[in-house]
Tab-separated table of C-alpha atoms and ligand atoms in Angstrom:
chain	number	residue	atom	x	y	z
J	18	MET	CA	-150.050	-4.720	-10.728
J	19	PHE	CA	-149.019	-5.285	-14.326
J	20	LEU	CA	-152.602	-5.449	-15.499
J	21	ASN	CA	-153.230	-1.988	-14.145
J	22	LYS	CA	-151.260	-0.556	-17.005
J	23	PHE	CA	-153.921	-1.583	-19.492
J	24	VAL	CA	-157.009	-0.310	-17.831
J	25	GLY	CA	-157.974	3.152	-16.801
J	26	TRP	CA	-160.485	3.769	-14.083
J	27	PHE	CA	-161.712	0.486	-12.582
J	28	SER	CA	-165.321	0.254	-11.654
J	29	HIS	CA	-164.221	-0.006	-8.056
J	30	ASP	CA	-161.757	2.859	-7.971
J	31	ILE	CA	-162.456	5.655	-5.570
J	32	ALA	CA	-161.638	9.369	-5.778
J	33	ILE	CA	-161.542	11.337	-2.542
J	34	ASP	CA	-161.410	15.104	-2.227
J	35	LEU	CA	-160.098	15.536	1.298
J	36	GLY	CA	-160.920	19.216	1.693
J	37	THR	CA	-160.417	21.475	4.684
J	38	ALA	CA	-164.187	22.066	4.782
J	39	ASN	CA	-165.760	19.132	2.913
J	40	THR	CA	-164.830	15.597	1.990
J	41	ILE	CA	-166.274	14.134	-1.188
J	42	VAL	CA	-166.012	10.496	-2.199
J	43	MET	CA	-166.772	9.775	-5.834
J	44	ILE	CA	-166.751	6.697	-8.048
J	45	LYS	CA	-166.826	6.174	-11.806
J	46	GLY	CA	-169.379	8.270	-13.628
J	47	HIS	CA	-169.067	11.042	-11.049
J	48	GLU	CA	-171.416	9.230	-8.724
J	49	ILE	CA	-171.110	10.838	-5.299
J	50	LEU	CA	-171.050	8.396	-2.382
J	51	ILE	CA	-170.114	10.850	0.355
J	52	ASN	CA	-170.320	14.651	0.496
J	53	GLU	CA	-169.930	15.756	4.071
J	54	PRO	CA	-168.120	18.318	6.196
J	55	SER	CA	-164.570	17.329	7.235
J	56	ILE	CA	-165.551	17.517	10.886
J	57	VAL	CA	-165.184	15.082	13.763
J	58	ALA	CA	-166.955	15.414	17.110
J	59	VAL	CA	-164.981	14.045	20.037
J	60	LYS	CA	-165.671	13.680	23.707
J	61	VAL	CA	-163.294	15.561	25.943
J	62	ASP	CA	-163.476	15.128	29.671
J	63	LYS	CA	-161.146	13.974	32.371
J	64	TYR	CA	-161.805	10.345	31.495
J	65	HIS	CA	-161.340	10.756	27.745
J	66	HIS	CA	-158.099	12.590	27.177
J	67	ASP	CA	-157.610	10.988	23.810
J	68	GLY	CA	-161.079	11.920	22.604
J	69	GLU	CA	-163.579	9.217	21.883
J	70	ILE	CA	-165.187	9.899	18.485
J	71	LEU	CA	-168.900	10.615	18.751
J	72	ALA	CA	-169.773	11.616	15.210
J	73	VAL	CA	-168.211	12.416	11.837
J	74	GLY	CA	-169.357	14.613	8.961
J	75	LYS	CA	-172.820	16.202	8.861
J	76	GLU	CA	-173.751	14.798	12.223
J	77	ALA	CA	-170.630	16.303	13.784
J	78	LYS	CA	-171.296	19.687	12.139
J	79	GLU	CA	-174.786	19.736	13.662
J	80	MET	CA	-173.110	19.569	17.060
J	81	ILE	CA	-170.977	22.708	16.585
J	82	GLY	CA	-171.986	25.568	18.794
J	83	LYS	CA	-174.792	23.536	20.316
J	84	THR	CA	-172.709	21.089	22.270
J	85	PRO	CA	-172.148	20.726	25.955
J	86	ASP	CA	-168.639	21.553	27.112
J	87	ASN	CA	-167.403	17.996	26.981
J	88	ILE	CA	-168.008	17.580	23.254
J	89	ARG	CA	-165.678	19.310	20.860
J	90	ALA	CA	-166.035	19.519	17.093
J	91	ILE	CA	-162.665	19.255	15.381
J	92	ARG	CA	-161.773	20.188	11.820
J	93	PRO	CA	-158.577	18.171	11.490
J	94	LEU	CA	-157.454	19.843	8.251
J	95	ARG	CA	-158.739	23.312	9.035
J	96	ASP	CA	-155.855	25.478	7.826
J	97	GLY	CA	-154.577	23.148	5.139
J	98	VAL	CA	-152.296	21.307	7.539
J	99	ILE	CA	-153.088	18.235	9.587
J	100	ALA	CA	-153.812	19.490	13.083
J	101	ASP	CA	-154.379	16.048	14.521
J	102	PHE	CA	-153.036	12.947	12.797
J	103	GLU	CA	-155.070	10.447	14.722
J	104	ILE	CA	-158.361	12.185	14.106
J	105	THR	CA	-157.573	12.766	10.446
J	106	GLU	CA	-156.820	9.082	10.038
J	107	LYS	CA	-160.008	8.082	11.754
J	108	MET	CA	-162.032	10.485	9.633
J	109	ILE	CA	-160.571	9.137	6.382
J	110	ARG	CA	-161.186	5.561	7.441
J	111	TYR	CA	-164.707	6.374	8.518
J	112	PHE	CA	-165.582	7.956	5.157
J	113	ILE	CA	-164.011	5.117	3.166
J	114	GLU	CA	-165.787	2.523	5.266
J	115	ARG	CA	-169.095	4.336	4.820
J	116	ALA	CA	-168.539	4.461	1.073
J	117	HIS	CA	-167.886	0.710	1.234
J	118	LYS	CA	-171.246	0.203	2.861
J	119	ARG	CA	-173.030	1.930	0.012
J	120	LYS	CA	-171.130	0.006	-2.656
J	121	SER	CA	-168.880	-2.811	-1.869
J	122	PHE	CA	-165.472	-2.579	-3.445
J	123	MET	CA	-162.833	-5.187	-4.040
J	124	ARG	CA	-159.756	-3.542	-2.544
J	125	PRO	CA	-160.079	-0.299	-4.488
J	126	ARG	CA	-157.400	1.933	-5.856
J	127	ILE	CA	-157.883	5.241	-4.154
J	128	MET	CA	-156.767	8.648	-5.346
J	129	VAL	CA	-156.886	11.288	-2.662
J	130	CYS	CA	-156.660	14.993	-3.341
J	131	VAL	CA	-155.025	16.795	-0.434
J	132	PRO	CA	-154.364	20.482	0.308
J	133	TYR	CA	-151.237	21.625	-1.487
J	134	GLY	CA	-149.223	22.565	1.575
J	135	LEU	CA	-149.154	19.157	3.296
J	136	THR	CA	-145.708	18.007	4.406
J	137	SER	CA	-144.351	14.614	3.367
J	138	VAL	CA	-145.108	13.271	6.833
J	139	GLU	CA	-148.697	14.442	6.548
J	140	ARG	CA	-149.043	12.969	3.074
J	141	LYS	CA	-147.734	9.662	4.332
J	142	ALA	CA	-150.308	9.657	7.123
J	143	VAL	CA	-153.113	10.212	4.604
J	144	LYS	CA	-151.819	7.385	2.421
J	145	GLU	CA	-151.510	5.011	5.328
J	146	SER	CA	-155.013	5.674	6.555
J	147	ALA	CA	-156.417	4.938	3.110
J	148	MET	CA	-154.326	1.751	2.933
J	149	SER	CA	-155.518	0.643	6.338
J	150	ALA	CA	-159.102	1.237	5.236
J	151	GLY	CA	-158.584	-1.443	2.613
J	152	ALA	CA	-157.085	0.243	-0.456
J	153	ARG	CA	-154.972	-1.783	-2.843
J	154	GLU	CA	-153.042	1.262	-3.995
J	155	VAL	CA	-153.223	4.893	-2.959
J	156	PHE	CA	-152.259	7.900	-5.054
J	157	LEU	CA	-152.168	11.504	-3.937
J	158	ILE	CA	-152.868	14.456	-6.182
J	159	GLU	CA	-152.334	18.148	-5.444
J	160	GLU	CA	-155.397	20.308	-5.154
J	161	PRO	CA	-154.654	22.927	-7.851
J	162	LEU	CA	-153.982	20.151	-10.359
J	163	ALA	CA	-157.204	18.296	-9.524
J	164	ALA	CA	-159.153	21.562	-9.574
J	165	ALA	CA	-157.843	22.432	-13.040
J	166	ILE	CA	-158.653	18.980	-14.425
J	167	GLY	CA	-162.102	19.116	-12.838
J	168	ALA	CA	-162.749	22.549	-14.309
J	169	GLY	CA	-161.972	21.115	-17.740
J	170	LEU	CA	-158.820	23.157	-18.369
J	171	PRO	CA	-156.579	21.805	-21.145
J	172	ILE	CA	-153.786	20.959	-18.759
J	173	GLN	CA	-152.217	18.293	-20.967
J	174	GLU	CA	-151.581	20.828	-23.720
J	175	PRO	CA	-148.394	22.872	-23.935
J	176	GLN	CA	-150.622	25.757	-22.997
J	177	GLY	CA	-150.762	27.683	-19.747
J	178	SER	CA	-153.899	27.613	-17.602
J	179	LEU	CA	-154.562	29.324	-14.318
J	180	VAL	CA	-156.932	28.073	-11.636
J	181	VAL	CA	-157.825	29.589	-8.282
J	182	ASP	CA	-159.429	27.120	-5.854
J	183	ILE	CA	-161.026	28.820	-2.856
J	184	GLY	CA	-161.899	26.292	-0.173
J	185	GLY	CA	-162.618	26.585	3.529
J	186	GLY	CA	-159.093	26.812	4.918
J	187	THR	CA	-156.927	27.613	1.928
J	188	THR	CA	-156.980	29.403	-1.380
J	189	GLU	CA	-154.724	27.609	-3.823
J	190	ILE	CA	-153.563	29.154	-7.045
J	191	GLY	CA	-151.946	27.060	-9.732
J	192	VAL	CA	-150.482	27.716	-13.145
J	193	LEU	CA	-150.473	24.511	-15.158
J	194	SER	CA	-148.976	23.314	-18.388
J	195	LEU	CA	-148.267	19.883	-19.869
J	196	GLY	CA	-150.001	18.069	-17.041
J	197	GLY	CA	-147.990	19.621	-14.252
J	198	LEU	CA	-147.987	22.555	-11.890
J	199	VAL	CA	-145.631	25.263	-13.111
J	200	ILE	CA	-146.319	27.697	-10.275
J	201	SER	CA	-148.468	27.284	-7.221
J	202	LYS	CA	-149.265	29.282	-4.180
J	203	SER	CA	-151.393	28.492	-1.171
J	204	ILE	CA	-152.622	31.077	1.317
J	205	ARG	CA	-154.592	30.458	4.473
J	206	ILE	CA	-157.265	32.966	3.609
J	207	ALA	CA	-160.431	31.347	2.310
J	208	GLY	CA	-164.027	30.668	3.347
J	209	ASP	CA	-163.359	30.253	7.091
J	210	LYS	CA	-161.592	33.604	7.352
J	211	LEU	CA	-164.522	35.264	5.601
J	212	ASP	CA	-166.868	33.776	8.214
J	213	LEU	CA	-164.663	35.130	11.000
J	214	ALA	CA	-164.553	38.568	9.357
J	215	ILE	CA	-168.359	38.590	9.215
J	216	MET	CA	-168.622	37.668	12.917
J	217	ASP	CA	-166.210	40.458	13.739
J	218	TYR	CA	-167.986	43.037	11.659
J	219	VAL	CA	-171.427	42.236	13.068
J	220	ARG	CA	-170.042	42.421	16.582
J	221	LYS	CA	-168.286	45.729	16.051
J	222	LYS	CA	-170.920	47.495	13.983
J	223	PHE	CA	-174.105	46.120	15.579
J	224	ASN	CA	-172.891	44.841	18.964
J	225	LEU	CA	-174.374	41.515	17.999
J	226	LEU	CA	-172.726	38.180	18.757
J	227	ILE	CA	-173.257	35.455	16.164
J	228	GLY	CA	-171.738	31.999	15.793
J	229	ASP	CA	-169.633	30.806	12.869
J	230	ARG	CA	-172.453	28.763	11.367
J	231	THR	CA	-174.652	31.871	11.206
J	232	ALA	CA	-171.744	33.820	9.725
J	233	GLU	CA	-171.326	31.162	7.034
J	234	GLU	CA	-175.042	31.300	6.243
J	235	ILE	CA	-174.861	35.073	5.887
J	236	LYS	CA	-171.876	34.759	3.550
J	237	ILE	CA	-173.663	32.199	1.385
J	238	ASP	CA	-176.998	34.040	1.330
J	239	ILE	CA	-175.926	37.648	0.781
J	240	GLY	CA	-172.118	37.797	0.532
J	241	CYS	CA	-170.515	39.616	-2.390
J	242	ALA	CA	-167.060	40.811	-3.432
J	243	ALA	CA	-168.228	43.714	-5.636
J	244	PRO	CA	-171.517	45.671	-5.330
J	245	LEU	CA	-174.639	43.887	-6.585
J	246	GLU	CA	-177.087	45.501	-8.960
J	247	THR	CA	-179.893	44.655	-6.574
J	248	PRO	CA	-178.585	44.551	-3.017
J	249	LEU	CA	-179.685	41.617	-0.846
J	250	ILE	CA	-180.993	41.814	2.699
J	251	LYS	CA	-181.029	39.210	5.460
J	252	LEU	CA	-182.536	39.249	8.922
J	253	ILE	CA	-180.083	37.993	11.544
J	254	LYS	CA	-180.619	36.883	15.103
J	255	GLY	CA	-177.921	36.979	17.725
J	256	ARG	CA	-177.124	38.054	21.239
J	257	ASP	CA	-176.677	41.723	22.034
J	258	GLN	CA	-173.219	42.184	23.471
J	259	VAL	CA	-174.319	44.960	25.821
J	260	SER	CA	-177.742	43.893	27.092
J	261	GLY	CA	-177.107	40.172	26.764
J	262	LEU	CA	-180.586	39.819	25.251
J	263	LEU	CA	-181.511	38.212	21.967
J	264	ASN	CA	-181.859	40.732	19.215
J	265	SER	CA	-182.298	40.799	15.461
J	266	ILE	CA	-180.917	43.127	12.819
J	267	GLU	CA	-181.026	43.527	9.064
J	268	LEU	CA	-177.807	43.018	7.146
J	269	THR	CA	-177.279	43.939	3.511
J	270	SER	CA	-174.939	42.553	0.882
J	271	GLU	CA	-173.061	45.874	1.112
J	272	ASP	CA	-172.410	45.224	4.814
J	273	ILE	CA	-170.916	41.868	3.934
J	274	ARG	CA	-168.820	43.261	1.106
J	275	GLU	CA	-167.395	45.739	3.609
J	276	ALA	CA	-166.918	42.982	6.212
J	277	ILE	CA	-164.876	40.714	3.950
J	278	LYS	CA	-163.084	43.262	1.800
J	279	ASP	CA	-159.645	42.891	3.396
J	280	GLN	CA	-159.653	39.110	2.990
J	281	ILE	CA	-160.888	39.355	-0.596
J	282	LYS	CA	-158.178	41.887	-1.278
J	283	GLU	CA	-155.519	39.499	0.036
J	284	MET	CA	-156.777	36.792	-2.299
J	285	GLY	CA	-156.512	39.309	-5.126
J	286	ASN	CA	-152.961	40.201	-4.089
J	287	ALA	CA	-151.952	36.534	-4.105
J	288	LEU	CA	-153.385	36.128	-7.597
J	289	HIS	CA	-151.586	39.253	-8.716
J	290	GLY	CA	-148.331	37.900	-7.281
J	291	VAL	CA	-148.672	34.607	-9.149
J	292	LEU	CA	-149.418	36.410	-12.410
J	293	GLN	CA	-146.196	38.356	-12.044
J	294	GLU	CA	-144.256	35.084	-11.896
J	295	VAL	CA	-145.872	33.465	-14.941
J	296	PRO	CA	-143.226	32.614	-17.538
J	297	PRO	CA	-143.640	34.858	-20.595
J	298	ASP	CA	-144.360	31.880	-22.855
J	299	LEU	CA	-147.410	30.945	-20.822
J	300	ALA	CA	-148.642	34.463	-20.117
J	301	GLY	CA	-150.178	34.818	-23.564
J	302	ASP	CA	-152.308	31.699	-23.048
J	303	ILE	CA	-153.609	32.968	-19.758
J	304	VAL	CA	-154.472	36.329	-21.255
J	305	GLU	CA	-156.370	34.510	-23.959
J	306	ASN	CA	-158.026	31.751	-21.880
J	307	GLY	CA	-158.563	33.622	-18.666
J	308	ILE	CA	-158.659	32.412	-15.088
J	309	VAL	CA	-160.996	29.777	-13.675
J	310	LEU	CA	-162.323	29.818	-10.116
J	311	THR	CA	-163.243	26.601	-8.274
J	312	GLY	CA	-164.033	25.581	-4.673
J	313	GLY	CA	-166.954	26.811	-2.596
J	314	GLY	CA	-165.476	30.310	-2.390
J	315	ALA	CA	-165.878	30.692	-6.162
J	316	LEU	CA	-169.601	31.087	-5.437
J	317	ILE	CA	-169.160	34.403	-3.641
J	318	ARG	CA	-171.187	36.824	-5.721
J	319	ASN	CA	-169.135	38.964	-8.099
J	320	LEU	CA	-165.811	37.504	-7.017
J	321	ASP	CA	-165.086	36.805	-10.688
J	322	LYS	CA	-165.835	40.427	-11.504
J	323	TYR	CA	-163.708	41.687	-8.605
J	324	PHE	CA	-160.675	39.626	-9.679
J	325	SER	CA	-161.180	40.526	-13.296
J	326	ASP	CA	-161.150	44.231	-12.440
J	327	ILE	CA	-157.876	43.998	-10.568
J	328	VAL	CA	-155.912	41.724	-12.883
J	329	LYS	CA	-157.524	42.975	-16.104
J	330	LEU	CA	-158.078	39.464	-17.417
J	331	PRO	CA	-161.212	37.411	-18.011
J	332	VAL	CA	-162.197	35.394	-14.929
J	333	TYR	CA	-164.802	32.598	-14.927
J	334	VAL	CA	-166.502	30.513	-12.283
J	335	GLY	CA	-165.993	26.821	-13.140
J	336	GLU	CA	-168.970	24.536	-13.530
J	337	GLU	CA	-170.114	23.067	-10.162
J	338	PRO	CA	-167.164	24.617	-8.313
J	339	LEU	CA	-167.751	22.612	-5.123
J	340	LEU	CA	-167.324	19.362	-7.074
J	341	ALA	CA	-164.465	20.373	-9.379
J	342	VAL	CA	-161.675	18.907	-7.267
J	343	ALA	CA	-163.447	15.580	-6.722
J	344	LYS	CA	-164.244	15.302	-10.431
J	345	GLY	CA	-160.684	16.208	-11.363
J	346	THR	CA	-159.338	13.601	-8.954
J	347	GLY	CA	-161.540	10.982	-10.594
J	348	LYS	CA	-160.541	12.052	-14.085
J	349	ALA	CA	-156.863	11.917	-13.170
J	350	MET	CA	-157.359	8.235	-12.394
J	351	GLU	CA	-158.753	7.593	-15.851
J	352	ASP	CA	-155.602	8.926	-17.377
J	353	MET	CA	-152.804	6.384	-17.142
J	354	ASP	CA	-150.047	8.815	-18.096
J	355	MET	CA	-151.144	11.196	-15.419
J	356	LEU	CA	-151.410	8.386	-12.928
J	357	GLU	CA	-147.868	7.273	-13.616
J	358	ARG	CA	-146.517	10.761	-13.250
J	359	ILE	CA	-148.378	11.233	-10.002
J	360	ALA	CA	-147.177	7.837	-8.761
J	361	ALA	CA	-143.610	8.782	-9.625
J	362	ARG	CA	-143.898	11.982	-7.634
J	363	SER	CA	-145.505	10.514	-4.550
W	419	ADP	N1	-172.659	29.731	-2.226
W	419	ADP	C1	-171.543	29.989	-1.536
W	419	ADP	N2	-171.066	31.252	-1.431
W	419	ADP	C2	-169.943	31.522	-0.738
W	419	ADP	N3	-169.199	30.598	-0.114
W	419	ADP	C3	-169.617	29.316	-0.189
W	419	ADP	C4	-170.792	28.943	-0.902
W	419	ADP	N4	-170.955	27.596	-0.786
W	419	ADP	C5	-169.923	27.158	-0.034
W	419	ADP	N5	-169.116	28.177	0.328
W	419	ADP	C6	-167.909	28.137	1.167
W	419	ADP	O1	-166.941	27.336	0.532
W	419	ADP	C7	-166.088	26.740	1.516
W	419	ADP	C8	-166.004	25.259	1.269
W	419	ADP	O2	-165.546	25.035	-0.023
W	419	ADP	P1	-164.832	23.671	-0.435
W	419	ADP	O3	-164.372	23.847	-1.826
W	419	ADP	O4	-165.719	22.524	-0.141
W	419	ADP	O5	-163.623	23.692	0.593
W	419	ADP	P2	-162.468	22.633	0.877
W	419	ADP	O6	-161.956	22.190	-0.448
W	419	ADP	O7	-161.459	23.401	1.673
W	419	ADP	O8	-163.095	21.518	1.653
W	419	ADP	C9	-166.729	27.048	2.875
W	419	ADP	O9	-166.020	28.113	3.479
W	419	ADP	C10	-168.138	27.464	2.495
W	419	ADP	O10	-168.669	28.388	3.438
W	420	MG	MG1	-161.159	21.766	-2.017
């Protein structure tokens, strides 16, 4: 224990970004051991009430929408809260054990980044599952803090920074200064809600039924928050709601902008709300340094432009937004001061 004080990141320390959509396990040097969907496939039938686990991660995602009735794909952290403790624990253990198989660790120290809104009971469950998977020590870090560190914001300075992390289940906004969160806000409107809005729109406007994986693909391929200079087009296949037959249609990026505009607007409102609460001393820094976007949602075309137009401040997409939180979690472990503060809080 005492020795820990003199060394930063051990070669066998592990950083885990336990996201609502994706879990990333990283080790020193930003080497990625695991990058898979936070999904568990369980068997549900009259003999398996408690749900035998059939697959985790990518394999489980493949099963969504294509599974017989007795297999259910569960996203245990879907809305930024733990829907099912047991399954969450099993998922964490599974990912840690798989990481162990790729590299073997001597009882690692593990830092886990969790959605901001987790209750203390939920946080304890996450810690215990990491301990039971063989950790020597477990630290938890809040998502906006990890996102800001990962995006390279100068959070240790007496200078305000603002980060917006748009994941699958939650959008988390944090104002940071001197290594801590000054203001934070988490809303349950993020990537998943955009997928649902796209499914809805396609059903209402074209009478076409599509699944959530198709909706996500559409969002990634042609989605935008503000009009594109050259609109994008995508051919979609689905089932016609009226005839019941398979049909295909052409969707444009403008369709998708229309489909997701209410959700994007709510994200903008949340950002606006946080800006109104920023202490005057930090406001100047944010005006000067701008706002950084991280998480998969940061990749929505022109989202930076859309936010910038409504808050009248510069907005940037962080480098490798899908990896920012995992990188920030790893970096937090290298920083002993930060580690001690985090340990004191958790
Ligand atoms: N290129 C992209 N454009 C738009 N959305 C994307 C893109 N890539 C990933 N996403 C979305 O980002 C979300 C996942 O982001 P992530 O930061 O991994 O979430 P979490 O931290 O909640 O696990 C999903 O909703 C996914 O559809
Ligand atoms: Mg995340």
